[in-house]
């Protein structure tokens, strides 16, 4: 899948860091980027789910873990990468158990490089999963018909 066709949501309440993420993605060739400045704005969104969400943990009135639970329930095919300054291992473990593809600390000096690498891996994994589902569906259709 071409990077320009991949839809990405960034859920980040720090405007400065949000722009760093957005500019990094644009420089990498991604163009379908939507931004949410807090968790409530994301929860109020009723449109098509993205291929990938970059999610902060501390989002004001709600947390990234809460959003991750909602995403996993409502849009299980959407990949989520946590990008947070939260260093609490309990949060990291919970995020990964809830289905986050990866957890990246903002304080890591290579965070943006790691983010772009993990995004490519997450999108590839999603593509393989979708392909397997299509093949299974076709097999079932031919067996039923």
PDB file of N, CA, C and O in Angstrom, residues 3 6 14 20 27 37 44 49 51 79-80 93-94 96-97 100 104 110-111 115 124 139 141 143:
ATOM      1  N   UNK A   3       2.182   4.927   0.780  1.00  0.00           N
ATOM      2  CA  UNK A   3       2.074   5.759   1.977  1.00  0.00           C
ATOM      3  C   UNK A   3       1.006   6.829   1.817  1.00  0.00           C
ATOM      4  O   UNK A   3       0.323   7.168   2.778  1.00  0.00           O
ATOM      5  N   UNK A   6      -2.515   5.673   2.954  1.00  0.00           N
ATOM      6  CA  UNK A   6      -2.719   5.211   4.327  1.00  0.00           C
ATOM      7  C   UNK A   6      -3.288   6.351   5.163  1.00  0.00           C
ATOM      8  O   UNK A   6      -2.715   7.438   5.218  1.00  0.00           O
ATOM      9  N   UNK A  14      -0.524  17.833  23.137  1.00  0.00           N
ATOM     10  CA  UNK A  14       0.588  18.784  23.111  1.00  0.00           C
ATOM     11  C   UNK A  14       0.762  19.278  21.674  1.00  0.00           C
ATOM     12  O   UNK A  14       1.256  18.542  20.809  1.00  0.00           O
ATOM     13  N   UNK A  20       5.376  18.133  15.463  1.00  0.00           N
ATOM     14  CA  UNK A  20       6.582  17.348  15.176  1.00  0.00           C
ATOM     15  C   UNK A  20       6.187  16.024  14.515  1.00  0.00           C
ATOM     16  O   UNK A  20       6.760  15.623  13.503  1.00  0.00           O
ATOM     17  N   UNK A  27       6.950  14.431   5.852  1.00  0.00           N
ATOM     18  CA  UNK A  27       8.279  14.245   5.251  1.00  0.00           C
ATOM     19  C   UNK A  27       8.520  12.807   4.813  1.00  0.00           C
ATOM     20  O   UNK A  27       9.315  12.561   3.901  1.00  0.00           O
ATOM     21  N   UNK A  37      -6.937  16.916  19.044  1.00  0.00           N
ATOM     22  CA  UNK A  37      -6.186  17.571  20.118  1.00  0.00           C
ATOM     23  C   UNK A  37      -6.489  17.014  21.499  1.00  0.00           C
ATOM     24  O   UNK A  37      -5.858  17.419  22.477  1.00  0.00           O
ATOM     25  N   UNK A  44     -15.749  11.682  19.680  1.00  0.00           N
ATOM     26  CA  UNK A  44     -16.884  12.292  18.986  1.00  0.00           C
ATOM     27  C   UNK A  44     -16.825  12.128  17.468  1.00  0.00           C
ATOM     28  O   UNK A  44     -17.774  12.456  16.776  1.00  0.00           O
ATOM     29  N   UNK A  49     -12.952   4.841  10.073  1.00  0.00           N
ATOM     30  CA  UNK A  49     -11.766   4.645  10.912  1.00  0.00           C
ATOM     31  C   UNK A  49     -10.496   4.651  10.061  1.00  0.00           C
ATOM     32  O   UNK A  49     -10.523   4.263   8.891  1.00  0.00           O
ATOM     33  N   UNK A  51      -6.378   3.673   9.095  1.00  0.00           N
ATOM     34  CA  UNK A  51      -5.552   2.464   9.081  1.00  0.00           C
ATOM     35  C   UNK A  51      -4.702   2.391  10.342  1.00  0.00           C
ATOM     36  O   UNK A  51      -4.443   1.307  10.859  1.00  0.00           O
ATOM     37  N   UNK A  79      -4.619  -0.295  13.471  1.00  0.00           N
ATOM     38  CA  UNK A  79      -3.385  -0.438  14.241  1.00  0.00           C
ATOM     39  C   UNK A  79      -3.189   0.805  15.111  1.00  0.00           C
ATOM     40  O   UNK A  79      -3.499   1.915  14.675  1.00  0.00           O
ATOM     41  N   UNK A  80      -2.667   0.613  16.314  1.00  0.00           N
ATOM     42  CA  UNK A  80      -2.431   1.722  17.236  1.00  0.00           C
ATOM     43  C   UNK A  80      -0.988   1.671  17.725  1.00  0.00           C
ATOM     44  O   UNK A  80      -0.526   0.616  18.172  1.00  0.00           O
ATOM     45  N   UNK A  93       2.686  -1.971  29.744  1.00  0.00           N
ATOM     46  CA  UNK A  93       2.183  -3.346  29.699  1.00  0.00           C
ATOM     47  C   UNK A  93       0.699  -3.363  29.365  1.00  0.00           C
ATOM     48  O   UNK A  93       0.250  -4.148  28.518  1.00  0.00           O
ATOM     49  N   UNK A  94      -0.078  -2.485  29.998  1.00  0.00           N
ATOM     50  CA  UNK A  94      -1.518  -2.433  29.719  1.00  0.00           C
ATOM     51  C   UNK A  94      -1.778  -2.075  28.260  1.00  0.00           C
ATOM     52  O   UNK A  94      -2.653  -2.666  27.615  1.00  0.00           O
ATOM     53  N   UNK A  96       0.099  -2.584  25.641  1.00  0.00           N
ATOM     54  CA  UNK A  96       0.432  -3.717  24.767  1.00  0.00           C
ATOM     55  C   UNK A  96      -0.585  -4.853  24.927  1.00  0.00           C
ATOM     56  O   UNK A  96      -0.973  -5.477  23.940  1.00  0.00           O
ATOM     57  N   UNK A  97      -1.040  -5.096  26.156  1.00  0.00           N
ATOM     58  CA  UNK A  97      -2.056  -6.138  26.373  1.00  0.00           C
ATOM     59  C   UNK A  97      -3.384  -5.774  25.707  1.00  0.00           C
ATOM     60  O   UNK A  97      -4.124  -6.651  25.268  1.00  0.00           O
ATOM     61  N   UNK A 100      -2.076  -2.482  21.537  1.00  0.00           N
ATOM     62  CA  UNK A 100      -1.212  -1.515  20.859  1.00  0.00           C
ATOM     63  C   UNK A 100      -0.120  -2.283  20.116  1.00  0.00           C
ATOM     64  O   UNK A 100       0.428  -3.253  20.633  1.00  0.00           O
ATOM     65  N   UNK A 104       6.111   3.669  22.279  1.00  0.00           N
ATOM     66  CA  UNK A 104       7.327   4.447  22.091  1.00  0.00           C
ATOM     67  C   UNK A 104       7.308   5.615  23.066  1.00  0.00           C
ATOM     68  O   UNK A 104       6.314   6.333  23.158  1.00  0.00           O
ATOM     69  N   UNK A 110      15.414   8.954  19.553  1.00  0.00           N
ATOM     70  CA  UNK A 110      15.135   8.374  18.237  1.00  0.00           C
ATOM     71  C   UNK A 110      13.643   8.049  18.071  1.00  0.00           C
ATOM     72  O   UNK A 110      13.276   7.203  17.263  1.00  0.00           O
ATOM     73  N   UNK A 111      12.801   8.714  18.843  1.00  0.00           N
ATOM     74  CA  UNK A 111      11.366   8.389  18.854  1.00  0.00           C
ATOM     75  C   UNK A 111      10.734   8.514  17.469  1.00  0.00           C
ATOM     76  O   UNK A 111       9.964   7.644  17.061  1.00  0.00           O
ATOM     77  N   UNK A 115       9.178   5.569  15.394  1.00  0.00           N
ATOM     78  CA  UNK A 115       7.766   5.668  15.023  1.00  0.00           C
ATOM     79  C   UNK A 115       7.562   5.305  13.554  1.00  0.00           C
ATOM     80  O   UNK A 115       6.697   4.495  13.226  1.00  0.00           O
ATOM     81  N   UNK A 124       2.179  -3.163   7.405  1.00  0.00           N
ATOM     82  CA  UNK A 124       2.443  -4.428   6.726  1.00  0.00           C
ATOM     83  C   UNK A 124       1.699  -5.568   7.418  1.00  0.00           C
ATOM     84  O   UNK A 124       1.089  -6.407   6.763  1.00  0.00           O
ATOM     85  N   UNK A 139     -12.598 -18.572   0.273  1.00  0.00           N
ATOM     86  CA  UNK A 139     -12.673 -20.030   0.418  1.00  0.00           C
ATOM     87  C   UNK A 139     -14.044 -20.442   0.940  1.00  0.00           C
ATOM     88  O   UNK A 139     -14.642 -21.392   0.439  1.00  0.00           O
ATOM     89  N   UNK A 141     -16.813 -18.772   0.655  1.00  0.00           N
ATOM     90  CA  UNK A 141     -17.805 -18.477  -0.367  1.00  0.00           C
ATOM     91  C   UNK A 141     -17.851 -19.567  -1.413  1.00  0.00           C
ATOM     92  O   UNK A 141     -18.906 -20.036  -1.808  1.00  0.00           O
ATOM     93  N   UNK A 143     -16.882 -22.688  -1.024  1.00  0.00           N
ATOM     94  CA  UNK A 143     -17.347 -23.930  -0.428  1.00  0.00           C
ATOM     95  C   UNK A 143     -18.859 -23.935  -0.228  1.00  0.00           C
ATOM     96  O   UNK A 143     -19.503 -24.963  -0.335  1.00  0.00           O
TER      97      UNK A 143
END
